[in-house]
Amino acid sequence: SHLTDAAASIAVSNSFESFAGIASVASASNLLSFADQGQNLAGVFFQASLLPYLAFLYFLSFRGNRTPSLGNFGWQFLLLFVLSTIPGGIISKSTYGVSLADCDWLHGSAEALLTATNVLIVLGFKEAMTKSTEEIDAKKNDAFKLAAVGGFGLFAAFAALGPGTLGFEAHSPFLFGVGGLGEDAVAGLPWVIHSEPENALSIPTWAIHFSSVFEFLFAMGIIWDYAEATDNPKWKGLTWGMLPLHASGIAACTYHFFYNPSSLQFLVSTQAGLTLLGNITVAIAAFRIAASNGWTIGDLNPFPKSNTSPEGIVVDELAAAPVSLVLREKTESTVELAAKLAALTLGASYAVKYGELALDLPFEPNAFAGAAIVAGIPALTAFQFYNRSQKEGGEGEGEGGFSIPGFGGGGEDGEQGLSMADVKKYGVAGTLAYVITELAFWAVAFPVASTAYYNTAGHWPDVINDSSDRTTVLGFIFAGANVARLLVPLRLGAALALAPWVDENILGGEAGKEEQ
């Protein structure tokens, strides 16, 4: 056990300064490293996402939260996944001259560490809801942690030996392409009308991707249930905060669905922007969880506190006490959950890899179709949790909530449109919701403007080093902003629709209290 703790602390230390050189963190699928994205907009977003993720880990690890140890380790282990993309990107570029996304064996190997992250999160929170603290098998959890760290060691070994000793080429399939169909078998499929390009993902790499996506969805649902088990609704805010990270993973998978074309580079920028946004939202959610469990600004003080500090004594007693849980009976065993994951993963992997050969769409990259996929799937996920929230008496309804006015406004004939005054009626929640919707506009505007520039100039803009490129992109954005003025009622409506969530998950229900 001591050896396990030592290995875990070396690999994933709570002293986050040791990871200051890591440039970004994503959740569902940070598949492109800084080595091949560092000089463009995606690289800027990825690098900026580090600080909020470290803040998230800090607040999540607050002792008063008593976050399940294995689940907390999983969130921390994600840093090793990000670390793995750096040598992976360097090797793919310097040795093979391709991006990490196009080097299947390195791509799949790095992504496997993300799968390990999500598995640890799911197992940790699931176990915490069905077993008391005394019933949790610490040695078994230590074994899971060591296995994850061992997986990182295997990745390092493959990265070092793959290009030379093992003779891997740029497009050598991950895990030797086990489970994939031969060329003759694929050509014999009745629906196939296209041949795969050489950078197509192998079955094992697609399986790793879909496994990560489904595991992350499982984690979102389990954390939502953990809020019920602990009687602390602030944990539901973490599920909501994970939505942009889920969308980031969908953006990466969409890029791979189209075989990673340069004409859809905006999907990589979108993925990076969603990663930054998601790391901010989970950091806010973790802060709210910590604050509900006694965290104060004084906890930022690194020096030991007085043994007689009333605040410290209260938090220490809370952290030492058994977690107050309403234990749930297992609705499905770990084996059943694994079988469900395997069925979903394999089904999706084969359906996408070989099913898309019957379509023209993946071979004729379409920005609108790509954007629709990235927006549509997370929207369905959000709608699912919104329905759960309403059935359970969530935000926006019931006591302390507030309703959203119709688009007709308050005129005598019910024809008056929305205005900023309607937003201001909801106080800080309305104003903050409006700010968030505007930030979302700019987060989308940059990738769209970059794509417009690409279609015009034939190359992607270098907004960091080239002032003319930067000016042109800003010009596209300015033009788009003027067109967007025509959609002011829709933007105001989006802000008002978001206000209940902001009030519940960021402001802690203060708007509803003020109304009462």
Short mmCIF file of C-alpha atoms in Angstrom, two decimals:
data_model
loop_
_atom_site.label_atom_id
_atom_site.label_comp_id
_atom_site.label_asym_id
_atom_site.label_seq_id
_atom_site.Cartn_x
_atom_site.Cartn_y
_atom_site.Cartn_z
CA SER A 1 0.00 0.00 0.00
CA HIS A 2 2.86 2.37 0.81
CA LEU A 3 4.45 1.52 -2.55
CA THR A 4 1.15 2.25 -4.28
CA ASP A 5 0.76 5.59 -2.54
CA ALA A 6 4.34 6.50 -3.41
CA ALA A 7 3.88 5.63 -7.09
CA ALA A 8 0.57 7.46 -7.24
CA SER A 9 1.95 10.53 -5.54
CA ILE A 10 4.92 10.59 -7.93
CA ALA A 11 2.70 10.15 -10.97
CA VAL A 12 -0.19 12.39 -9.94
CA SER A 13 0.81 14.68 -7.13
CA ASN A 14 -1.50 17.10 -5.43
CA SER A 15 1.38 19.57 -5.68
CA PHE A 16 0.27 20.81 -9.06
CA GLU A 17 3.41 22.89 -9.56
CA SER A 18 5.09 19.79 -10.97
CA PHE A 19 2.72 19.91 -13.92
CA ALA A 20 3.30 23.58 -14.71
CA GLY A 21 5.00 22.60 -17.97
CA ILE A 22 1.94 20.78 -19.25
CA ALA A 23 0.14 23.03 -21.64
CA SER A 24 -3.50 21.85 -21.59
CA VAL A 25 -6.12 19.50 -20.31
CA ALA A 26 -9.20 18.16 -22.02
CA SER A 27 -11.69 15.62 -20.81
CA ALA A 28 -13.43 13.73 -23.40
CA SER A 29 -10.78 13.82 -26.15
CA ASN A 30 -7.76 16.15 -26.18
CA LEU A 31 -6.32 14.30 -29.13
CA LEU A 32 -3.94 16.82 -30.67
CA SER A 33 -0.84 17.85 -28.80
CA PHE A 34 0.78 21.23 -28.51
CA ALA A 35 3.62 19.94 -30.67
CA ASP A 36 1.40 20.21 -33.75
CA GLN A 37 -1.05 22.89 -32.57
CA GLY A 38 1.13 25.23 -30.52
CA GLN A 39 1.36 28.07 -33.07
CA ASN A 40 -2.31 28.41 -33.97
CA LEU A 41 -5.57 29.30 -32.27
CA ALA A 42 -6.14 25.76 -31.02
CA GLY A 43 -2.76 25.79 -29.30
CA VAL A 44 -3.56 29.08 -27.59
CA PHE A 45 -6.86 27.71 -26.29
CA PHE A 46 -5.31 24.43 -25.15
CA GLN A 47 -2.53 26.20 -23.25
CA ALA A 48 -4.95 28.64 -21.63
CA SER A 49 -7.04 25.73 -20.38
CA LEU A 50 -4.36 24.54 -17.96
CA LEU A 51 -4.89 27.11 -15.23
CA PRO A 52 -8.65 26.59 -14.80
CA TYR A 53 -8.14 22.82 -14.77
CA LEU A 54 -5.57 23.11 -11.99
CA ALA A 55 -8.07 25.28 -10.11
CA PHE A 56 -10.67 22.55 -10.65
CA LEU A 57 -8.36 19.90 -9.19
CA TYR A 58 -7.57 22.14 -6.23
CA PHE A 59 -11.20 22.72 -5.30
CA LEU A 60 -12.24 19.13 -6.02
CA SER A 61 -9.48 17.86 -3.72
CA PHE A 62 -10.56 20.09 -0.81
CA ARG A 63 -10.62 17.83 2.25
CA GLY A 64 -14.11 18.94 3.26
CA ASN A 65 -15.55 17.52 0.02
CA ARG A 66 -14.38 13.99 0.85
CA THR A 67 -14.31 13.30 -2.87
CA PRO A 68 -14.04 9.55 -3.55
CA SER A 69 -10.33 8.78 -3.60
CA LEU A 70 -10.33 6.69 -6.78
CA GLY A 71 -12.50 9.18 -8.67
CA ASN A 72 -10.33 12.09 -7.53
CA PHE A 73 -7.22 10.20 -8.67
CA GLY A 74 -8.89 9.71 -12.06
CA TRP A 75 -9.33 13.45 -12.56
CA GLN A 76 -5.69 13.98 -11.58
CA PHE A 77 -4.48 11.17 -13.85
CA LEU A 78 -5.81 13.15 -16.79
CA LEU A 79 -2.68 15.29 -16.49
CA LEU A 80 -0.58 12.27 -17.45
CA PHE A 81 -2.74 11.77 -20.53
CA VAL A 82 -2.02 15.37 -21.55
CA LEU A 83 1.66 14.86 -20.82
CA SER A 84 1.65 11.85 -23.15
CA THR A 85 0.40 13.92 -26.11
CA ILE A 86 3.51 16.09 -26.01
CA PRO A 87 6.13 13.41 -26.92
CA GLY A 88 3.47 11.78 -29.10
CA GLY A 89 3.07 14.96 -31.13
CA ILE A 90 6.82 15.53 -31.32
CA ILE A 91 7.47 11.98 -32.56
CA SER A 92 4.65 12.08 -35.12
CA LYS A 93 5.92 15.38 -36.54
CA SER A 94 9.68 14.89 -36.37
CA THR A 95 9.78 11.20 -37.37
CA TYR A 96 6.83 10.81 -39.72
CA GLY A 97 5.91 14.36 -40.76
CA VAL A 98 2.24 13.93 -39.79
CA SER A 99 0.07 15.15 -36.96
CA LEU A 100 -0.64 12.97 -33.94
CA ALA A 101 -4.21 12.51 -35.18
CA ASP A 102 -2.86 10.85 -38.36
CA CYS A 103 -0.39 8.52 -36.61
CA ASP A 104 -2.69 5.71 -35.56
CA TRP A 105 -0.47 3.69 -33.22
CA LEU A 106 0.65 6.78 -31.24
CA HIS A 107 -2.81 8.31 -31.36
CA GLY A 108 -4.52 5.22 -29.99
CA SER A 109 -1.82 4.66 -27.35
CA ALA A 110 -2.20 8.17 -25.95
CA GLU A 111 -6.00 8.04 -26.09
CA ALA A 112 -5.95 4.83 -24.06
CA LEU A 113 -4.73 6.89 -21.09
CA LEU A 114 -7.86 9.04 -21.38
CA THR A 115 -9.96 5.89 -21.29
CA ALA A 116 -8.14 4.89 -18.10
CA THR A 117 -8.95 8.31 -16.63
CA ASN A 118 -12.68 7.95 -17.28
CA VAL A 119 -12.76 4.38 -15.97
CA LEU A 120 -11.20 5.50 -12.68
CA ILE A 121 -13.74 8.32 -12.32
CA VAL A 122 -16.70 6.02 -13.01
CA LEU A 123 -15.50 3.26 -10.68
CA GLY A 124 -14.59 5.69 -7.90
CA PHE A 125 -17.91 7.54 -7.74
CA LYS A 126 -20.00 4.43 -8.42
CA GLU A 127 -18.36 2.56 -5.55
CA ALA A 128 -18.77 5.52 -3.19
CA MET A 129 -22.55 5.43 -3.71
CA THR A 130 -23.01 1.71 -3.09
CA LYS A 131 -20.52 1.04 -0.28
CA SER A 132 -19.78 2.69 3.04
CA THR A 133 -16.28 4.01 3.69
CA GLU A 134 -15.47 0.91 5.72
CA GLU A 135 -16.62 -1.43 2.92
CA ILE A 136 -14.48 0.13 0.20
CA ASP A 137 -11.51 -2.10 -0.65
CA ALA A 138 -8.54 0.29 -0.49
CA LYS A 139 -6.09 -2.35 -1.73
CA LYS A 140 -8.18 -2.99 -4.83
CA ASN A 141 -8.36 0.73 -5.56
CA ASP A 142 -4.60 0.95 -5.09
CA ALA A 143 -4.25 -1.78 -7.68
CA PHE A 144 -6.36 0.25 -10.13
CA LYS A 145 -4.13 3.26 -9.54
CA LEU A 146 -0.96 1.26 -10.10
CA ALA A 147 -2.43 -0.25 -13.27
CA ALA A 148 -3.15 3.23 -14.62
CA VAL A 149 0.37 4.41 -13.83
CA GLY A 150 1.68 1.22 -15.45
CA GLY A 151 -0.31 2.09 -18.57
CA PHE A 152 1.51 5.40 -18.74
CA GLY A 153 4.78 3.51 -18.46
CA LEU A 154 3.77 1.26 -21.37
CA PHE A 155 2.94 4.30 -23.48
CA ALA A 156 6.37 5.77 -22.72
CA ALA A 157 8.04 2.49 -23.73
CA PHE A 158 6.09 2.24 -27.01
CA ALA A 159 6.79 5.89 -27.82
CA ALA A 160 10.52 5.32 -27.29
CA LEU A 161 10.81 1.99 -29.09
CA GLY A 162 8.06 2.21 -31.72
CA PRO A 163 9.75 4.20 -34.52
CA GLY A 164 13.05 2.31 -34.47
CA THR A 165 13.16 -0.94 -32.55
CA LEU A 166 9.59 -2.02 -33.26
CA GLY A 167 9.56 -0.62 -36.79
CA PHE A 168 6.21 1.18 -36.56
CA GLU A 169 5.36 3.39 -39.54
CA ALA A 170 3.26 6.55 -39.58
CA HIS A 171 0.03 4.67 -40.30
CA SER A 172 0.74 1.42 -38.47
CA PRO A 173 -2.52 0.54 -36.73
CA PHE A 174 -2.83 0.69 -32.96
CA LEU A 175 -2.71 -2.79 -31.38
CA PHE A 176 -1.87 -4.10 -34.86
CA GLY A 177 -5.42 -3.33 -35.97
CA VAL A 178 -6.91 -6.28 -34.08
CA GLY A 179 -10.57 -6.77 -34.96
CA GLY A 180 -10.35 -4.92 -38.25
CA LEU A 181 -11.54 -6.37 -41.54
CA GLY A 182 -9.13 -7.10 -44.38
CA GLU A 183 -9.18 -5.05 -47.57
CA ASP A 184 -10.91 -7.81 -49.53
CA ALA A 185 -13.54 -8.26 -46.81
CA VAL A 186 -14.24 -4.52 -46.76
CA ALA A 187 -14.47 -4.35 -50.54
CA GLY A 188 -16.98 -7.20 -50.43
CA LEU A 189 -19.40 -5.37 -48.16
CA PRO A 190 -22.53 -4.63 -50.22
CA TRP A 191 -22.85 -0.99 -49.17
CA VAL A 192 -19.23 0.11 -49.68
CA ILE A 193 -18.76 2.74 -52.41
CA HIS A 194 -15.50 4.33 -51.19
CA SER A 195 -12.03 3.21 -50.17
CA GLU A 196 -10.57 4.32 -46.86
CA PRO A 197 -7.71 6.85 -46.92
CA GLU A 198 -4.44 5.74 -45.33
CA ASN A 199 -4.98 7.95 -42.26
CA ALA A 200 -8.32 6.31 -41.36
CA LEU A 201 -8.56 5.30 -37.70
CA SER A 202 -8.18 1.59 -37.01
CA ILE A 203 -10.86 -0.37 -35.15
CA PRO A 204 -8.85 -0.32 -31.87
CA THR A 205 -8.36 3.46 -32.11
CA TRP A 206 -12.04 4.07 -32.87
CA ALA A 207 -12.91 1.75 -29.98
CA ILE A 208 -10.70 3.75 -27.61
CA HIS A 209 -12.38 6.97 -28.74
CA PHE A 210 -15.93 5.73 -28.37
CA SER A 211 -15.10 4.06 -25.08
CA SER A 212 -13.86 7.42 -23.76
CA VAL A 213 -17.01 9.19 -24.94
CA PHE A 214 -19.38 6.63 -23.40
CA GLU A 215 -17.38 6.43 -20.16
CA PHE A 216 -17.54 10.20 -19.84
CA LEU A 217 -21.32 10.08 -20.28
CA PHE A 218 -21.49 7.38 -17.60
CA ALA A 219 -19.38 9.62 -15.34
CA MET A 220 -21.75 12.56 -15.86
CA GLY A 221 -24.74 10.43 -14.87
CA ILE A 222 -23.00 8.86 -11.88
CA ILE A 223 -21.86 12.25 -10.53
CA TRP A 224 -25.47 13.45 -10.89
CA ASP A 225 -26.57 10.46 -8.81
CA TYR A 226 -23.78 11.18 -6.31
CA ALA A 227 -25.42 14.56 -5.67
CA GLU A 228 -28.58 12.71 -4.62
CA ALA A 229 -26.64 10.23 -2.49
CA THR A 230 -24.77 12.98 -0.61
CA ASP A 231 -27.78 15.31 -0.48
CA ASN A 232 -25.56 18.03 -1.94
CA PRO A 233 -27.05 19.38 -5.20
CA LYS A 234 -23.84 21.28 -5.91
CA TRP A 235 -22.44 18.04 -7.37
CA LYS A 236 -25.06 18.31 -10.13
CA GLY A 237 -23.35 21.53 -11.13
CA LEU A 238 -20.27 19.44 -11.95
CA THR A 239 -22.33 17.35 -14.38
CA TRP A 240 -23.51 20.53 -16.10
CA GLY A 241 -19.94 21.83 -16.08
CA MET A 242 -18.76 18.68 -17.87
CA LEU A 243 -21.01 19.34 -20.88
CA PRO A 244 -18.51 21.51 -22.82
CA LEU A 245 -15.86 18.85 -22.27
CA HIS A 246 -18.27 16.26 -23.66
CA ALA A 247 -18.76 18.53 -26.67
CA SER A 248 -14.98 18.82 -27.02
CA GLY A 249 -14.74 15.04 -27.36
CA ILE A 250 -17.52 15.03 -29.95
CA ALA A 251 -15.63 17.70 -31.92
CA ALA A 252 -12.52 15.48 -32.00
CA CYS A 253 -14.49 12.42 -33.13
CA THR A 254 -16.22 14.50 -35.82
CA TYR A 255 -12.83 15.61 -37.14
CA HIS A 256 -11.79 11.94 -37.37
CA PHE A 257 -15.11 11.02 -39.02
CA PHE A 258 -14.07 13.30 -41.91
CA TYR A 259 -10.54 11.78 -41.94
CA ASN A 260 -8.84 14.84 -40.38
CA PRO A 261 -9.01 17.18 -43.41
CA SER A 262 -7.21 20.54 -43.32
CA SER A 263 -10.39 22.20 -44.61
CA LEU A 264 -12.11 21.35 -41.30
CA GLN A 265 -9.30 22.61 -39.08
CA PHE A 266 -11.90 24.82 -37.38
CA LEU A 267 -13.13 21.66 -35.63
CA VAL A 268 -9.78 21.43 -33.86
CA SER A 269 -10.06 25.10 -32.83
CA THR A 270 -13.62 24.45 -31.68
CA GLN A 271 -12.46 21.43 -29.69
CA ALA A 272 -9.78 23.56 -28.03
CA GLY A 273 -12.24 26.37 -27.28
CA LEU A 274 -14.70 23.94 -25.74
CA THR A 275 -11.89 22.45 -23.66
CA LEU A 276 -11.06 25.90 -22.29
CA LEU A 277 -14.72 26.63 -21.62
CA GLY A 278 -15.25 23.22 -20.01
CA ASN A 279 -12.25 23.56 -17.73
CA ILE A 280 -13.63 26.91 -16.58
CA THR A 281 -17.12 25.51 -15.92
CA VAL A 282 -15.88 22.47 -13.99
CA ALA A 283 -13.62 24.76 -11.96
CA ILE A 284 -16.65 26.90 -11.06
CA ALA A 285 -18.62 23.77 -10.16
CA ALA A 286 -15.80 22.43 -7.97
CA PHE A 287 -15.52 25.80 -6.23
CA ARG A 288 -19.22 25.70 -5.39
CA ILE A 289 -18.86 22.16 -4.04
CA ALA A 290 -15.89 23.19 -1.89
CA ALA A 291 -17.64 26.33 -0.65
CA SER A 292 -20.66 24.25 0.37
CA ASN A 293 -18.32 22.04 2.40
CA GLY A 294 -16.61 24.81 4.33
CA TRP A 295 -13.89 26.13 2.03
CA THR A 296 -12.96 29.78 2.64
CA ILE A 297 -10.44 32.17 1.16
CA GLY A 298 -8.25 31.48 4.17
CA ASP A 299 -7.62 27.96 2.86
CA LEU A 300 -5.40 29.47 0.18
CA ASN A 301 -2.87 30.25 2.91
CA PRO A 302 -0.10 27.63 2.47
CA PHE A 303 1.18 27.98 6.02
CA PRO A 304 -0.15 25.75 8.83
CA LYS A 305 -3.20 27.13 10.57
CA SER A 306 -3.61 27.51 14.30
CA ASN A 307 -4.79 24.36 16.04
CA THR A 308 -7.45 26.48 17.73
CA SER A 309 -8.84 28.04 14.53
CA PRO A 310 -12.64 27.60 14.70
CA GLU A 311 -12.93 27.37 10.91
CA GLY A 312 -10.11 24.86 10.63
CA ILE A 313 -11.51 22.71 13.42
CA VAL A 314 -14.94 22.58 11.78
CA VAL A 315 -13.52 21.61 8.38
CA ASP A 316 -11.11 19.06 9.87
CA GLU A 317 -13.94 17.44 11.83
CA LEU A 318 -16.07 17.37 8.67
CA ALA A 319 -13.24 15.82 6.66
CA ALA A 320 -12.58 13.17 9.33
CA ALA A 321 -16.22 12.21 9.76
CA PRO A 322 -17.70 9.35 7.68
CA VAL A 323 -19.29 10.50 4.45
CA SER A 324 -23.03 10.97 4.96
CA LEU A 325 -24.48 8.95 2.12
CA VAL A 326 -27.83 7.53 1.26
CA LEU A 327 -26.39 4.26 -0.04
CA ARG A 328 -28.06 2.93 -3.15
CA GLU A 329 -28.58 -0.62 -4.22
CA LYS A 330 -26.61 -1.51 -7.30
CA THR A 331 -28.81 -1.11 -10.34
CA GLU A 332 -26.16 -2.91 -12.40
CA SER A 333 -22.97 -4.64 -11.39
CA THR A 334 -19.53 -3.59 -12.57
CA VAL A 335 -19.53 -6.58 -14.92
CA GLU A 336 -22.88 -5.53 -16.41
CA LEU A 337 -21.65 -1.96 -16.81
CA ALA A 338 -18.50 -3.22 -18.55
CA ALA A 339 -20.57 -5.40 -20.89
CA LYS A 340 -22.80 -2.44 -21.71
CA LEU A 341 -19.74 -0.30 -22.43
CA ALA A 342 -18.20 -3.00 -24.63
CA ALA A 343 -21.40 -3.43 -26.66
CA LEU A 344 -21.80 0.32 -27.22
CA THR A 345 -18.12 0.78 -28.03
CA LEU A 346 -17.78 -2.07 -30.52
CA GLY A 347 -21.13 -1.33 -32.14
CA ALA A 348 -20.27 2.33 -32.67
CA SER A 349 -16.72 1.57 -33.83
CA TYR A 350 -17.72 -0.89 -36.56
CA ALA A 351 -20.73 1.18 -37.60
CA VAL A 352 -18.69 4.36 -38.08
CA LYS A 353 -15.52 2.85 -39.58
CA TYR A 354 -17.25 0.70 -42.16
CA GLY A 355 -20.66 2.37 -42.34
CA GLU A 356 -19.27 5.73 -43.44
CA LEU A 357 -17.81 4.04 -46.54
CA ALA A 358 -21.37 4.02 -47.87
CA LEU A 359 -21.62 7.81 -47.62
CA ASP A 360 -20.23 10.65 -49.70
CA LEU A 361 -20.28 13.06 -46.75
CA PRO A 362 -17.03 11.95 -45.02
CA PHE A 363 -15.16 12.28 -48.32
CA GLU A 364 -16.59 15.71 -49.11
CA PRO A 365 -15.88 17.67 -45.91
CA ASN A 366 -18.79 19.91 -45.03
CA ALA A 367 -18.32 22.55 -42.35
CA PHE A 368 -22.04 22.89 -41.70
CA ALA A 369 -22.48 19.14 -41.24
CA GLY A 370 -19.49 19.05 -38.91
CA ALA A 371 -20.80 21.94 -36.84
CA ALA A 372 -24.25 20.31 -36.68
CA ILE A 373 -22.76 17.08 -35.28
CA VAL A 374 -20.70 18.96 -32.69
CA ALA A 375 -23.69 21.00 -31.57
CA GLY A 376 -26.38 18.33 -31.91
CA ILE A 377 -25.04 15.42 -29.85
CA PRO A 378 -24.16 17.50 -26.75
CA ALA A 379 -27.51 19.27 -27.08
CA LEU A 380 -29.26 15.90 -26.79
CA THR A 381 -27.15 15.10 -23.73
CA ALA A 382 -28.03 18.46 -22.16
CA PHE A 383 -31.71 17.88 -22.88
CA GLN A 384 -31.55 14.53 -21.11
CA PHE A 385 -30.13 16.09 -17.94
CA TYR A 386 -32.53 19.01 -18.23
CA ASN A 387 -35.44 16.57 -18.19
CA ARG A 388 -33.96 14.81 -15.15
CA SER A 389 -33.62 18.16 -13.44
CA GLN A 390 -37.24 19.06 -14.09
CA LYS A 391 -38.52 15.69 -12.86
CA GLU A 392 -36.46 16.06 -9.69
CA GLY A 393 -37.48 19.68 -9.10
CA GLY A 394 -34.36 21.24 -10.57
CA GLU A 395 -33.47 24.82 -11.26
CA GLY A 396 -35.83 27.09 -13.06
CA GLU A 397 -38.94 25.61 -11.48
CA GLY A 398 -40.56 25.47 -8.10
CA GLU A 399 -39.55 27.31 -4.96
CA GLY A 400 -36.83 29.87 -5.32
CA GLY A 401 -36.86 29.57 -9.09
CA PHE A 402 -38.08 31.97 -11.70
CA SER A 403 -39.78 31.57 -15.03
CA ILE A 404 -38.67 32.84 -18.40
CA PRO A 405 -40.82 35.40 -20.23
CA GLY A 406 -42.08 34.68 -23.73
CA PHE A 407 -40.55 36.33 -26.75
CA GLY A 408 -43.65 38.49 -27.12
CA GLY A 409 -42.61 40.66 -24.20
CA GLY A 410 -44.89 42.77 -22.09
CA GLY A 411 -46.56 45.10 -24.54
CA GLU A 412 -50.30 45.70 -24.57
CA ASP A 413 -50.74 43.44 -27.56
CA GLY A 414 -48.05 41.01 -26.45
CA GLU A 415 -45.93 42.05 -29.46
CA GLN A 416 -43.10 43.89 -27.72
CA GLY A 417 -39.77 42.14 -28.32
CA LEU A 418 -37.11 41.26 -25.81
CA SER A 419 -34.72 43.95 -24.64
CA MET A 420 -31.76 44.29 -22.31
CA ALA A 421 -34.23 45.48 -19.68
CA ASP A 422 -35.73 41.98 -19.60
CA VAL A 423 -32.29 40.56 -18.90
CA LYS A 424 -31.65 43.10 -16.14
CA LYS A 425 -34.86 42.05 -14.39
CA TYR A 426 -33.06 38.89 -13.34
CA GLY A 427 -30.28 40.82 -11.70
CA VAL A 428 -26.79 39.38 -11.54
CA ALA A 429 -27.96 36.00 -12.92
CA GLY A 430 -29.38 37.62 -16.06
CA THR A 431 -26.38 39.86 -16.63
CA LEU A 432 -23.90 37.02 -16.13
CA ALA A 433 -25.94 34.77 -18.45
CA TYR A 434 -25.79 37.49 -21.12
CA VAL A 435 -22.01 37.75 -20.72
CA ILE A 436 -21.70 33.97 -21.13
CA THR A 437 -23.79 33.96 -24.33
CA GLU A 438 -21.65 36.75 -25.76
CA LEU A 439 -18.46 34.85 -24.88
CA ALA A 440 -19.93 31.81 -26.60
CA PHE A 441 -20.47 33.94 -29.72
CA TRP A 442 -16.81 34.95 -29.76
CA ALA A 443 -15.68 31.39 -29.08
CA VAL A 444 -17.55 30.31 -32.22
CA ALA A 445 -16.61 33.42 -34.20
CA PHE A 446 -12.86 32.75 -34.18
CA PRO A 447 -13.04 29.23 -35.69
CA VAL A 448 -15.65 30.34 -38.24
CA ALA A 449 -13.59 33.39 -39.22
CA SER A 450 -10.46 31.25 -39.51
CA THR A 451 -12.33 28.85 -41.82
CA ALA A 452 -13.57 31.76 -43.94
CA TYR A 453 -9.99 33.00 -44.21
CA TYR A 454 -8.81 29.52 -45.22
CA ASN A 455 -11.41 29.32 -47.99
CA THR A 456 -10.35 32.78 -49.20
CA ALA A 457 -6.54 32.71 -48.87
CA GLY A 458 -5.89 28.96 -49.16
CA HIS A 459 -4.03 28.67 -45.87
CA TRP A 460 -4.84 28.89 -42.18
CA PRO A 461 -4.23 32.28 -40.52
CA ASP A 462 -1.25 32.74 -38.22
CA VAL A 463 -2.94 35.08 -35.74
CA ILE A 464 0.03 34.93 -33.37
CA ASN A 465 2.88 36.02 -35.64
CA ASP A 466 1.31 37.59 -38.74
CA SER A 467 -0.39 40.96 -38.19
CA SER A 468 -2.06 40.94 -41.63
CA ASP A 469 -3.62 37.54 -40.96
CA ARG A 470 -4.76 38.76 -37.56
CA THR A 471 -6.31 41.90 -39.04
CA THR A 472 -8.14 39.93 -41.73
CA VAL A 473 -9.58 37.45 -39.22
CA LEU A 474 -10.74 40.31 -36.98
CA GLY A 475 -12.36 41.87 -40.05
CA PHE A 476 -14.34 38.69 -40.70
CA ILE A 477 -15.40 38.66 -37.07
CA PHE A 478 -16.45 42.31 -37.17
CA ALA A 479 -18.56 41.63 -40.26
CA GLY A 480 -20.14 38.64 -38.55
CA ALA A 481 -20.83 40.71 -35.45
CA ASN A 482 -22.77 43.22 -37.53
CA VAL A 483 -24.84 40.45 -39.09
CA ALA A 484 -25.42 39.04 -35.60
CA ARG A 485 -27.06 42.34 -34.62
CA LEU A 486 -30.09 41.08 -36.55
CA LEU A 487 -30.30 38.19 -34.08
CA VAL A 488 -30.36 40.29 -30.92
CA PRO A 489 -33.78 38.94 -29.76
CA LEU A 490 -32.48 35.39 -30.14
CA ARG A 491 -29.31 36.21 -28.19
CA LEU A 492 -31.31 37.87 -25.43
CA GLY A 493 -33.65 34.89 -25.35
CA ALA A 494 -30.66 32.55 -25.02
CA ALA A 495 -29.39 34.65 -22.09
CA LEU A 496 -32.76 34.50 -20.37
CA ALA A 497 -33.00 30.74 -20.92
CA LEU A 498 -29.54 30.35 -19.39
CA ALA A 499 -30.28 32.59 -16.38
CA PRO A 500 -31.84 29.84 -14.19
CA TRP A 501 -28.79 27.60 -14.66
CA VAL A 502 -26.43 30.50 -13.86
CA ASP A 503 -28.44 31.31 -10.74
CA GLU A 504 -28.45 27.70 -9.56
CA ASN A 505 -24.93 26.59 -10.49
CA ILE A 506 -22.83 29.77 -10.26
CA LEU A 507 -24.64 32.11 -7.88
CA GLY A 508 -26.11 29.45 -5.61
CA GLY A 509 -29.76 30.43 -6.04
CA GLU A 510 -29.31 34.03 -4.91
CA ALA A 511 -31.62 35.42 -7.62
CA GLY A 512 -34.49 33.24 -6.52
CA LYS A 513 -33.97 34.25 -2.90
CA GLU A 514 -34.01 37.94 -3.84
CA GLU A 515 -37.31 37.50 -5.68
CA GLN A 516 -38.88 35.90 -2.62
#
